[in-house]
XYZ file of C-alpha atoms in Angstrom:
753
model
C 32.578 -35.056 35.711
C 34.313 -35.782 32.410
C 37.999 -36.492 32.084
C 39.543 -36.363 28.606
C 42.751 -37.742 27.189
C 44.332 -37.316 23.756
C 43.499 -39.840 21.056
C 45.481 -41.031 18.034
C 44.376 -39.011 15.031
C 43.811 -42.077 12.904
C 40.763 -42.851 15.004
C 38.926 -39.824 13.731
C 38.902 -41.244 10.236
C 37.361 -44.512 11.298
C 34.919 -43.794 14.087
C 31.914 -43.606 11.752
C 32.424 -47.199 10.836
C 32.913 -48.645 14.273
C 29.443 -50.100 14.375
C 30.631 -52.835 12.113
C 32.925 -54.073 14.820
C 30.917 -53.319 17.936
C 27.159 -53.612 17.805
C 24.339 -53.877 20.219
C 24.173 -54.366 23.953
C 22.202 -55.147 27.139
C 20.261 -53.244 29.841
C 20.669 -50.962 32.882
C 19.592 -47.626 34.526
C 20.305 -44.677 36.805
C 22.104 -45.144 40.058
C 21.280 -43.673 43.438
C 22.256 -44.916 46.969
C 25.170 -43.612 49.061
C 27.521 -45.543 51.338
C 30.934 -45.378 52.958
C 33.928 -47.134 51.402
C 36.748 -48.822 53.327
C 40.164 -49.427 51.802
C 41.515 -52.951 52.179
C 44.632 -53.125 54.357
C 45.437 -56.798 54.156
C 45.228 -57.292 50.392
C 46.005 -55.355 47.211
C 43.307 -53.154 45.744
C 42.016 -54.900 42.619
C 40.635 -53.203 39.519
C 38.399 -55.210 37.175
C 38.671 -54.088 33.530
C 35.976 -55.254 31.088
C 36.566 -54.725 27.383
C 34.113 -53.996 24.582
C 33.000 -56.380 21.880
C 29.223 -56.329 21.520
C 27.568 -59.705 22.150
C 31.033 -61.236 22.618
C 30.938 -59.428 25.960
C 28.459 -62.002 27.246
C 31.634 -63.938 28.096
C 32.222 -61.411 30.909
C 29.420 -63.107 32.852
C 31.240 -66.437 32.733
C 34.423 -64.774 33.985
C 32.518 -63.167 36.863
C 31.022 -66.543 37.776
C 34.495 -68.029 38.126
C 35.728 -65.058 40.172
C 32.778 -65.572 42.534
C 33.655 -69.251 42.912
C 37.282 -68.396 43.665
C 36.174 -65.712 46.178
C 38.141 -62.922 44.534
C 37.023 -59.442 45.631
C 37.672 -56.313 43.631
C 37.514 -52.646 44.444
C 37.188 -50.762 41.157
C 35.496 -51.390 37.797
C 36.309 -49.804 34.436
C 34.450 -50.838 31.290
C 34.015 -49.965 27.643
C 30.977 -50.556 25.429
C 29.612 -53.982 26.365
C 32.111 -53.976 29.223
C 30.506 -50.792 30.530
C 27.092 -52.484 30.479
C 28.268 -55.488 32.457
C 30.421 -53.193 34.614
C 27.508 -50.847 35.304
C 25.358 -53.729 36.483
C 28.235 -55.041 38.575
C 28.802 -51.633 40.154
C 25.258 -51.688 41.572
C 26.084 -54.877 43.480
C 24.572 -57.301 40.992
C 26.116 -60.777 40.741
C 26.579 -62.976 37.694
C 23.395 -65.027 38.119
C 21.191 -61.939 38.411
C 22.925 -60.367 35.428
C 22.348 -63.459 33.314
C 18.622 -63.424 34.119
C 18.304 -59.755 33.144
C 19.993 -60.376 29.817
C 17.893 -63.495 29.126
C 14.714 -61.498 29.516
C 15.847 -58.801 27.082
C 14.033 -58.664 23.729
C 16.888 -57.461 21.513
C 14.729 -57.079 18.404
C 12.590 -54.634 20.349
C 15.421 -52.892 22.242
C 17.258 -52.024 19.034
C 14.165 -50.499 17.497
C 12.828 -47.033 18.224
C 9.359 -47.997 17.093
C 6.858 -47.549 19.884
C 4.635 -50.496 20.666
C 1.429 -49.880 18.735
C -0.713 -50.256 21.837
C 0.889 -47.081 23.279
C 0.130 -44.941 20.214
C -2.729 -42.429 20.085
C -5.352 -43.107 17.432
C -3.945 -40.470 15.092
C -0.748 -42.527 14.839
C -2.606 -45.866 14.695
C -4.680 -44.599 11.793
C -1.455 -43.908 9.883
C -1.437 -47.649 9.161
C -4.469 -47.218 6.930
C -2.695 -44.631 4.807
C -0.368 -47.208 3.282
C 2.742 -45.015 3.784
C 5.380 -47.534 4.810
C 8.670 -45.960 3.809
C 10.825 -43.876 6.159
C 9.691 -40.357 6.916
C 12.305 -38.071 5.410
C 12.684 -34.652 6.982
C 12.717 -31.655 4.648
C 13.197 -27.931 5.148
C 16.026 -25.692 6.321
C 15.584 -26.589 9.983
C 15.582 -30.334 9.486
C 17.953 -33.172 8.789
C 17.013 -35.753 6.210
C 17.756 -38.611 8.570
C 18.632 -38.825 12.298
C 22.259 -38.979 13.475
C 21.826 -42.658 14.230
C 19.532 -45.429 13.159
C 18.514 -45.928 16.806
C 17.960 -43.166 19.364
C 18.377 -45.599 22.247
C 15.042 -44.730 23.874
C 14.236 -48.293 24.901
C 17.806 -49.249 25.768
C 18.225 -46.360 28.202
C 15.009 -47.193 29.970
C 16.072 -50.808 30.197
C 19.311 -49.722 31.833
C 17.420 -47.411 34.164
C 14.822 -49.987 35.145
C 17.557 -52.378 36.277
C 20.050 -50.097 38.018
C 17.594 -47.756 39.740
C 16.339 -50.729 41.748
C 19.783 -50.983 43.342
C 21.621 -47.671 43.254
C 20.603 -44.023 43.379
C 23.635 -41.765 43.279
C 25.198 -39.555 40.645
C 28.706 -40.002 42.096
C 30.144 -43.228 40.677
C 32.599 -43.453 43.605
C 29.575 -43.852 45.891
C 28.116 -46.793 43.998
C 28.358 -50.158 45.793
C 31.503 -50.597 43.670
C 33.283 -47.523 42.180
C 32.884 -47.449 38.418
C 34.138 -45.693 35.273
C 32.617 -45.855 31.782
C 34.725 -45.009 28.740
C 33.392 -43.013 25.777
C 34.852 -41.082 22.830
C 34.374 -37.385 22.102
C 33.410 -37.624 18.436
C 34.461 -34.002 17.799
C 37.937 -34.005 19.358
C 38.684 -37.726 19.275
C 39.574 -37.638 22.991
C 38.913 -40.381 25.471
C 36.215 -39.444 27.974
C 36.163 -41.076 31.400
C 32.684 -40.765 32.892
C 32.726 -40.831 36.686
C 29.472 -39.126 37.604
C 25.957 -38.341 36.423
C 23.324 -40.796 35.356
C 24.653 -44.344 35.329
C 22.277 -45.334 32.538
C 23.468 -42.534 30.265
C 27.117 -43.312 31.002
C 26.527 -46.879 29.870
C 24.552 -45.645 26.850
C 27.336 -43.228 25.855
C 29.995 -45.910 26.128
C 28.124 -48.149 23.639
C 26.912 -45.439 21.226
C 28.210 -47.023 18.023
C 28.560 -44.205 15.441
C 25.888 -44.179 12.714
C 23.971 -46.878 14.571
C 23.112 -45.003 17.783
C 22.625 -41.307 18.356
C 25.598 -39.686 20.127
C 25.003 -38.776 23.762
C 25.217 -35.059 24.593
C 27.005 -34.418 27.878
C 28.630 -31.250 29.180
C 28.785 -29.826 25.669
C 30.429 -32.940 24.197
C 29.067 -35.496 21.711
C 29.939 -38.935 23.061
C 30.124 -42.213 21.123
C 31.485 -45.725 21.647
C 34.577 -45.799 23.861
C 36.076 -48.728 21.948
C 37.478 -46.279 19.419
C 39.970 -44.961 21.972
C 40.239 -47.420 24.849
C 38.590 -50.778 24.343
C 40.400 -52.229 27.361
C 40.849 -49.350 29.889
C 43.655 -50.727 32.037
C 45.127 -47.279 32.677
C 41.775 -45.986 33.902
C 41.579 -48.700 36.561
C 45.092 -47.798 37.725
C 44.109 -44.136 37.944
C 41.210 -45.154 40.188
C 43.718 -46.641 42.652
C 44.105 -50.267 41.597
C 47.279 -52.062 42.696
C 46.393 -55.105 40.606
C 44.383 -55.309 37.385
C 42.268 -58.241 36.210
C 41.509 -57.476 32.565
C 39.066 -59.352 30.312
C 39.588 -58.891 26.573
C 36.701 -60.030 24.329
C 37.719 -57.875 21.366
C 36.942 -58.483 17.707
C 39.001 -61.071 15.813
C 40.632 -59.661 12.690
C 39.691 -61.171 9.343
C 42.074 -63.240 7.240
C 43.155 -62.268 3.737
C 40.684 -64.675 2.162
C 37.824 -63.064 4.106
C 38.450 -59.512 2.878
C 36.493 -59.715 -0.362
C 34.563 -56.424 -0.580
C 34.455 -52.796 0.551
C 32.341 -53.605 3.600
C 34.864 -56.171 4.751
C 37.665 -53.610 4.345
C 35.789 -51.069 6.496
C 35.150 -53.741 9.130
C 38.845 -54.649 9.131
C 39.891 -50.992 9.491
C 37.689 -50.464 12.551
C 38.922 -53.764 13.963
C 42.532 -52.698 13.468
C 41.856 -49.484 15.398
C 40.304 -51.365 18.300
C 43.038 -54.009 18.345
C 45.747 -51.324 18.247
C 44.570 -49.462 21.335
C 43.882 -52.781 23.086
C 47.405 -54.032 22.399
C 48.867 -50.868 23.951
C 46.855 -51.468 27.132
C 47.788 -55.150 27.275
C 51.468 -54.207 26.948
C 51.085 -52.017 30.048
C 50.051 -54.957 32.256
C 52.518 -55.837 35.017
C 53.628 -59.278 36.147
C 51.152 -59.312 39.019
C 48.211 -58.398 36.729
C 45.980 -61.037 35.126
C 44.763 -61.024 31.512
C 41.784 -63.236 30.659
C 41.097 -63.766 26.968
C 38.074 -66.007 26.183
C 38.599 -68.194 23.114
C 35.700 -66.692 21.182
C 37.290 -66.589 17.725
C 34.619 -66.782 15.031
C 32.104 -68.535 17.276
C 30.282 -65.346 18.289
C 29.982 -62.077 16.397
C 29.495 -58.663 17.966
C 25.787 -58.685 17.053
C 25.012 -62.330 17.974
C 22.807 -61.516 20.945
C 21.096 -64.879 20.743
C 24.307 -66.695 21.781
C 24.313 -66.071 25.518
C 24.468 -69.808 26.256
C 27.561 -70.180 24.065
C 29.376 -67.102 25.385
C 29.103 -67.619 29.140
C 30.919 -71.009 29.153
C 33.710 -69.527 27.018
C 34.279 -66.808 29.609
C 34.164 -69.306 32.459
C 36.654 -71.614 30.731
C 39.080 -68.735 30.096
C 38.995 -67.675 33.749
C 39.331 -71.299 34.851
C 42.477 -71.617 32.721
C 43.973 -68.667 34.666
C 43.030 -70.085 38.062
C 46.642 -70.395 39.223
C 47.308 -66.681 38.620
C 43.932 -65.668 40.047
C 44.112 -67.863 43.147
C 46.706 -65.667 44.851
C 44.085 -62.898 45.076
C 41.431 -65.127 46.648
C 40.371 -64.438 50.229
C 38.884 -66.581 52.947
C 35.228 -67.407 52.964
C 34.594 -65.092 55.906
C 36.488 -62.195 54.306
C 34.660 -62.695 51.034
C 31.340 -62.757 52.862
C 32.242 -59.530 54.638
C 33.166 -57.946 51.292
C 29.809 -58.950 49.808
C 27.966 -57.711 52.887
C 29.621 -54.321 52.554
C 28.506 -54.145 48.929
C 24.945 -55.155 49.793
C 24.883 -52.522 52.532
C 25.482 -49.937 49.820
C 22.648 -51.204 47.611
C 19.706 -48.821 47.543
C 16.171 -49.384 46.346
C 14.075 -47.205 44.029
C 14.112 -43.570 45.137
C 11.254 -41.762 46.789
C 9.926 -39.163 44.398
C 9.612 -35.838 46.190
C 9.098 -33.774 43.041
C 8.703 -34.119 39.289
C 10.348 -31.684 36.880
C 9.931 -31.433 33.133
C 12.625 -30.504 30.626
C 10.483 -30.237 27.512
C 12.443 -29.613 24.310
C 9.662 -30.833 22.001
C 7.090 -28.864 20.027
C 4.308 -30.086 22.293
C 3.297 -27.796 25.129
C 4.261 -28.576 28.716
C 0.568 -29.097 29.459
C 0.274 -31.849 26.827
C 3.332 -33.672 28.217
C 2.293 -33.260 31.860
C -1.116 -34.762 31.097
C 0.684 -37.988 30.239
C 2.763 -38.084 33.456
C 0.894 -39.886 36.227
C 3.838 -40.133 38.677
C 2.894 -38.253 41.832
C 5.313 -36.820 44.433
C 5.528 -38.412 47.839
C 5.743 -42.064 46.765
C 8.438 -44.582 45.855
C 9.143 -44.497 42.131
C 6.901 -46.945 40.264
C 9.003 -47.946 37.256
C 6.189 -49.734 35.428
C 4.001 -46.661 35.677
C 6.853 -44.417 34.556
C 7.569 -46.764 31.654
C 3.969 -46.390 30.447
C 4.212 -42.611 30.787
C 7.432 -42.382 28.761
C 6.139 -44.748 26.082
C 2.998 -42.667 25.661
C 5.019 -39.446 25.433
C 7.281 -41.042 22.842
C 4.205 -42.365 21.034
C 2.918 -38.840 20.396
C 5.117 -38.979 17.327
C 8.194 -37.105 16.139
C 9.821 -37.330 19.562
C 13.454 -38.418 19.453
C 13.670 -39.458 23.073
C 11.667 -39.365 26.299
C 13.656 -40.345 29.391
C 14.015 -39.554 33.066
C 16.871 -38.570 35.397
C 17.066 -38.908 39.136
C 18.091 -35.517 40.500
C 18.575 -33.920 43.898
C 17.491 -30.448 44.975
C 17.640 -29.050 48.489
C 18.547 -32.464 49.867
C 15.513 -34.163 48.299
C 15.382 -36.637 45.423
C 13.053 -36.331 42.498
C 12.860 -37.123 38.822
C 13.333 -34.926 35.805
C 11.629 -36.039 32.615
C 13.409 -34.944 29.452
C 11.628 -34.887 26.087
C 13.740 -34.315 22.984
C 12.355 -33.253 19.609
C 12.910 -35.295 16.469
C 15.837 -33.578 14.747
C 14.362 -34.206 11.312
C 12.168 -31.142 11.785
C 8.463 -30.568 11.225
C 7.957 -31.446 7.572
C 8.259 -34.902 6.082
C 7.991 -36.753 2.806
C 6.321 -40.182 3.017
C 6.074 -42.964 0.442
C 4.189 -46.202 -0.008
C 3.692 -48.971 -2.528
C 0.913 -51.463 -3.194
C 1.386 -54.307 -5.654
C -1.140 -57.043 -6.197
C -0.923 -59.886 -8.705
C -3.489 -62.611 -8.714
C -6.592 -64.078 -10.239
C -7.860 -62.081 -13.179
C -6.504 -58.778 -12.102
C -3.301 -56.904 -11.420
C -3.183 -53.788 -9.314
C -0.219 -51.465 -8.955
C -0.245 -48.223 -6.968
C 2.475 -45.952 -5.699
C 1.798 -43.073 -3.350
C 3.639 -40.103 -1.948
C 2.660 -37.947 0.984
C 3.598 -34.666 2.622
C 3.171 -34.328 6.374
C 3.501 -31.017 8.216
C 3.568 -31.571 11.980
C 3.682 -29.323 14.999
C 1.283 -26.703 13.609
C 0.386 -25.877 17.185
C 1.536 -26.957 20.650
C -1.087 -29.706 20.807
C 0.253 -31.425 17.698
C -2.002 -30.192 14.891
C -1.017 -31.662 11.512
C -1.640 -31.317 7.824
C -1.238 -34.270 5.487
C -1.513 -34.382 1.723
C -1.161 -37.515 -0.360
C -1.343 -38.493 -4.006
C -1.643 -41.999 -5.406
C -0.710 -43.034 -8.945
C -1.513 -46.313 -10.635
C -4.563 -48.447 -11.243
C -6.505 -46.701 -8.473
C -5.427 -43.039 -8.571
C -6.427 -40.674 -5.835
C -5.726 -37.437 -3.974
C -6.256 -36.920 -0.277
C -5.700 -34.098 2.215
C -6.693 -33.618 5.830
C -6.094 -31.325 8.790
C -6.020 -32.848 12.255
C -6.685 -30.510 15.175
C -6.626 -31.588 18.862
C -9.009 -29.514 20.953
C -7.653 -30.022 24.485
C -4.343 -30.560 26.288
C -5.271 -34.128 27.212
C -5.714 -34.828 23.468
C -9.068 -36.490 24.054
C -11.066 -34.335 21.629
C -10.233 -33.519 18.019
C -11.734 -32.563 14.708
C -10.530 -33.490 11.228
C -11.723 -31.931 7.963
C -10.610 -33.773 4.813
C -11.072 -33.816 1.050
C -10.455 -36.702 -1.339
C -10.695 -37.873 -4.912
C -10.376 -41.506 -5.852
C -11.004 -43.849 -8.733
C -11.219 -47.616 -8.360
C -12.312 -50.553 -10.496
C -15.067 -53.013 -9.573
C -15.286 -56.442 -11.219
C -18.733 -57.888 -11.999
C -18.962 -61.705 -12.142
C -21.732 -64.118 -13.040
C -22.734 -67.076 -10.856
C -20.138 -69.299 -12.542
C -17.312 -66.963 -11.688
C -16.842 -65.550 -15.178
C -16.075 -61.839 -15.394
C -18.826 -59.874 -17.147
C -17.488 -56.369 -16.909
C -15.214 -53.946 -15.126
C -16.824 -50.838 -13.713
C -14.884 -47.701 -12.886
C -16.099 -45.722 -9.884
C -14.917 -42.098 -9.655
C -15.715 -40.051 -6.595
C -14.758 -36.687 -5.065
C -15.880 -35.321 -1.748
C -15.078 -34.024 1.680
C -15.833 -34.781 5.295
C -15.715 -33.274 8.765
C -15.135 -35.666 11.644
C -15.161 -35.051 15.399
C -13.465 -37.564 17.673
C -13.367 -38.474 21.348
C -10.511 -40.727 22.432
C -10.760 -43.041 25.451
C -7.244 -43.860 26.612
C -5.100 -45.401 23.892
C -7.538 -48.102 22.886
C -10.950 -46.714 21.952
C -12.251 -43.754 19.998
C -15.712 -42.490 19.131
C -16.193 -40.651 15.843
C -19.092 -38.564 14.542
C -19.072 -36.771 11.229
C -20.581 -35.692 7.946
C -19.523 -36.591 4.388
C -20.570 -34.940 1.127
C -19.540 -36.451 -2.220
C -20.344 -36.682 -5.916
C -19.255 -39.182 -8.536
C -20.008 -41.317 -11.556
C -19.834 -44.954 -12.644
C -19.272 -46.366 -16.128
C -18.275 -49.599 -17.836
C -14.625 -49.730 -18.894
C -14.390 -53.369 -20.019
C -17.089 -55.860 -21.009
C -20.826 -55.846 -21.610
C -22.773 -52.779 -20.516
C -24.574 -54.530 -17.677
C -25.003 -51.150 -15.996
C -25.709 -47.893 -17.769
C -23.336 -45.052 -16.916
C -24.715 -42.675 -14.326
C -23.769 -39.878 -11.937
C -24.700 -39.555 -8.284
C -24.627 -37.280 -5.255
C -24.292 -38.431 -1.700
C -24.564 -36.835 1.727
C -24.109 -38.892 4.878
C -23.734 -38.429 8.558
C -22.229 -41.227 10.589
C -21.017 -42.327 13.983
C -18.343 -44.929 14.577
C -16.833 -46.627 17.625
C -13.413 -48.218 17.185
C -11.394 -50.338 19.614
C -7.803 -51.110 18.641
C -5.213 -53.016 20.681
C -3.425 -54.852 17.873
C 0.352 -54.882 18.184
C 0.653 -54.837 14.367
C -1.988 -53.889 11.817
C -1.201 -56.517 9.198
C 0.683 -59.406 10.820
C -0.367 -59.030 14.461
C 0.817 -61.431 17.129
C -1.648 -60.274 19.775
C -4.557 -57.939 20.371
C -8.075 -57.091 19.242
C -9.501 -54.725 16.626
C -13.222 -54.018 16.565
C -15.325 -51.494 14.674
C -19.014 -50.523 14.780
C -20.359 -47.888 12.382
C -23.807 -46.501 11.593
C -24.319 -44.406 8.454
C -27.363 -42.394 7.394
C -27.660 -41.138 3.800
C -30.147 -38.250 3.780
C -31.886 -36.629 0.810
C -32.538 -33.463 2.811
C -28.745 -33.039 3.103
C -28.168 -33.378 -0.644
C -28.126 -37.132 -1.297
C -29.931 -38.699 -4.251
C -31.447 -41.326 -1.956
C -32.037 -41.833 1.764
C -30.892 -45.107 3.310
C -29.291 -46.508 6.472
C -26.374 -48.899 6.819
C -24.681 -50.728 9.671
C -21.123 -52.116 9.687
C -19.524 -54.323 12.311
C -16.167 -56.090 12.269
C -13.898 -57.830 14.773
C -10.404 -59.266 14.415
C -8.237 -60.874 17.084
C -4.806 -62.461 17.248
C -3.385 -64.837 19.853
C 0.186 -66.142 19.984
C 1.520 -69.229 21.745
C 5.270 -69.409 21.255
C 5.817 -69.648 17.478
C 2.154 -70.415 16.836
C -0.459 -67.770 16.084
C -4.244 -68.054 15.883
C -6.324 -65.352 14.182
C -10.102 -65.056 14.354
C -12.265 -62.498 12.619
C -15.598 -61.624 11.171
C -17.601 -58.798 9.676
C -21.235 -58.043 9.043
C -22.134 -55.109 6.824
C -25.773 -54.612 6.008
C -28.116 -52.068 4.445
C -31.257 -51.411 6.476
C -33.305 -50.291 3.439
C -34.111 -51.703 0.025
C -33.053 -50.293 -3.357
C -29.549 -49.291 -2.229
C -27.645 -47.609 -5.105
C -24.639 -49.543 -6.379
C -22.195 -46.873 -5.202
C -23.419 -47.642 -1.657
C -22.859 -51.397 -1.929
C -20.294 -53.258 0.108
C -17.416 -55.101 -1.521
C -15.461 -58.212 -0.598
C -12.758 -60.392 -2.030
C -8.997 -60.368 -1.591
C -6.664 -61.731 1.056
C -8.375 -62.162 4.477
C -11.555 -60.719 2.993
C -12.820 -63.870 1.219
C -9.367 -64.931 0.067
C -10.644 -67.271 -2.657
C -11.952 -64.344 -4.702
C -10.367 -61.360 -6.437
C -10.338 -58.046 -4.585
C -13.649 -56.152 -4.941
C -15.168 -59.004 -6.986
C -17.905 -59.679 -4.413
C -20.339 -56.763 -4.332
C -23.804 -56.256 -2.931
C -25.940 -54.284 -0.457
C -25.059 -56.881 2.226
C -21.725 -58.531 2.951
C -20.519 -60.755 5.757
C -17.720 -63.148 6.556
C -16.249 -65.257 9.350
C -12.612 -66.281 9.253
C -10.187 -68.433 11.235
C -6.484 -68.651 10.504
C -3.259 -70.181 11.734
C 0.309 -68.888 11.289
C 3.655 -70.355 12.206
C 6.628 -68.051 12.677
C 9.602 -69.329 10.683
C 11.914 -66.310 10.828
C 12.151 -62.935 12.582
C 14.414 -61.203 10.111
C 16.448 -61.651 6.978
C 15.145 -62.453 3.546
C 13.056 -65.475 4.482
C 9.296 -65.133 4.998
C 8.369 -64.365 8.538
C 5.300 -66.593 8.630
C 3.644 -69.505 6.889
C -0.115 -69.592 7.352
C -3.558 -70.666 6.238
C -7.122 -69.384 6.562
C -10.595 -70.876 6.381
C -13.328 -68.379 5.495
C -17.094 -68.394 4.978
C -19.451 -65.668 3.760
C -20.567 -63.728 0.705
C -22.010 -60.548 -0.742
C -25.752 -60.868 -1.204
C -28.885 -59.101 -2.330
C -30.729 -60.484 0.690
C -29.349 -60.230 4.188
C -30.264 -63.791 5.163
C -28.268 -65.229 2.272
C -24.949 -64.015 3.714
C -24.577 -67.018 5.981
C -27.482 -69.261 4.904
C -25.984 -69.582 1.429
C -22.386 -68.569 2.061
C -19.255 -69.533 0.140
C -16.512 -71.685 1.659
C -13.028 -70.450 0.766
C -9.581 -69.876 2.228
C -5.872 -69.471 1.564
C -2.348 -70.785 2.105
C 0.326 -68.099 2.242
C 3.740 -66.836 3.267
C 3.901 -63.494 5.052
C 6.805 -61.190 5.822
C 7.206 -57.769 7.466
C 9.442 -56.043 4.949
C 10.721 -52.431 4.835
C 8.233 -51.866 1.970
C 5.341 -52.990 4.104
C 3.805 -56.403 4.574
C 4.419 -58.961 1.819
C 2.084 -61.889 1.136
C 2.579 -64.720 -1.353
C -0.039 -67.423 -1.535
C -2.922 -69.252 -3.104
C -6.635 -68.599 -2.571
C -9.204 -71.323 -3.096
C -12.985 -71.611 -3.062
C -15.601 -74.296 -3.535
C -16.902 -72.646 -6.721
C -13.854 -71.332 -8.514
C -10.446 -72.295 -9.700
C -7.635 -71.455 -7.307
C -6.094 -68.020 -7.642
C -2.464 -67.196 -6.935
C -1.589 -63.886 -5.382
C 1.377 -61.721 -4.519
C 0.607 -58.740 -2.331
C 2.997 -55.994 -1.228
C 1.510 -53.358 1.047
C -1.755 -52.990 2.860
C -4.230 -55.814 2.403
C -6.986 -53.314 3.117
C -5.846 -50.506 0.834
C -5.605 -46.826 1.748
C -9.090 -46.466 3.207
C -8.728 -42.740 3.679
C -8.987 -42.264 -0.093
C -12.497 -43.593 -0.056
C -15.421 -43.671 2.253
C -15.074 -47.400 2.959
């Protein structure tokens, strides 16, 4: 049920900017169990009020710790924003120590990102990495919005809430929780205060902390709900309405800036939102009676609303503030036996995970129900397995262009079950994509910019069309159509066409450049695929192409010529990397056999075999990478357009990109990285590699007469794609300096290799 109250009109002008004052928050989930409540007769009924303030709300845990020490019971909880998170946990019977452990385990960088872990993506989405399209996907068309309503949908946060609270409470009536609870939100349309007293506990908490423009609003009973701090950051009156005789209120609100701190437009907006929050908080504080207790941790400038790494600083501040109010609090303390009885009553109301008697699907995506149901492995008749459900929801979300995949605990005919809700990305079906590759180093400079068009949802299994054009030193055009063939999305086919042009550098044995060759090629392919889970895929296909090669710079070491090729191939790929370019864990392996056949239209018949492996292992801030590749031609007299190339970062880093060329190429590589920063403008990693290998005319020379080389570099995961700055060295050549923005492998889909 929703209860609404009028809101000062000034709030409507400022709600969009509230995220600057209130930011991110911690975890919880859906409640369930049912129990009887008994009114205290020998003591006043106490309402605990927990205010909002983002990470400053960690101080609530310190306050709770002191209340536990003093043996102070309470009967009602009302919370806003971060206060609703702590309050929601508390309402399920959780104590301060448990709450602290939950928050410590939270990965805030991951929780405040909607990006699905790469290991949960199907291969179609994993292969997007090779396209080099790093910018945001912008929705286009009459039925789409350019960008989502919020930067974060809250997919991971909601599940975090659910995974915690569903272990302890399974009811949709907040009066039947171990401790009655209210969460405060704001109706973004009317500006009214919304008191949430029923429904899914996880979504109530999520609505209360839905900072406008940062998080998507929560839809509930026809209303759009956002952060409750805009209207009631300290809901004293709500606790009284619940029946509280005495209120213990904890205010962790944002400190207003001084005149000297207001130096730009952003600071002014922050101050305006802070003024709004402080104003409604002051009104609630003024309503406190003599027998009420106000606890105000001395947070000041020590902790900001988004400082989620300062748990250890915040908890003592909350404890100290409550300790300073011990004299006022002590009069509400009870005996040890009474306190134990109060805790026992709460624990008696704690419920475990529900038994799933049925599974329902509320599918609002463009995928068919059959596709979604194939990814749900939860079976009726068993206790809810949250880890299994987590995998299911992540895989549904990983299909792509899903705004949210979540579950609700529902009751029908006296039986509990779960309803899985899948929401479509509001940006529509059609997207514009962009990417940039910049490479400076050695004797060459390479600059490419690309733009793509992606049309999704062409059928209920997720068929797609993608077109892409690349401008710069290596121009190209690419288009493909991806078509799943079954509801389980195991089988697919993909026709594609491409044109590309790329330079190849020819060096002598001393490392001096002799010439630059331009390779132009146009062709098409048809590929069939069979996916095995989320980690392996088998490909089989046919490629037909034609092209020409000619000298653009230098001595005519090779006469210009044209060629025709026709190949069939099979490839097995295993991919469990968590990131394609700066992975912290996982394995990527590839085995491919190619047959060029004259009877299919090729100038020459020949066979080739390619094998590569790359792994990453992380130990704290330290990362070890190991890799190798072995590409060989099984016949003699391989035409130059069929040769393998090497050179460039992580591919014989001491040599320019594509400067090593021959019918055989191999390399082994070991590297070390140290993580120096997670975010900001500093590099994320500092690293080094040691590499050995070469391109050769004879297969045995790859490792018998290989070249020792390596690199030292800085690496950073930027919004434009990975950035690398470093130096490559070799035993034969002068060191080369390189700056690389974008894929280190290049957009492979534009070419056959």
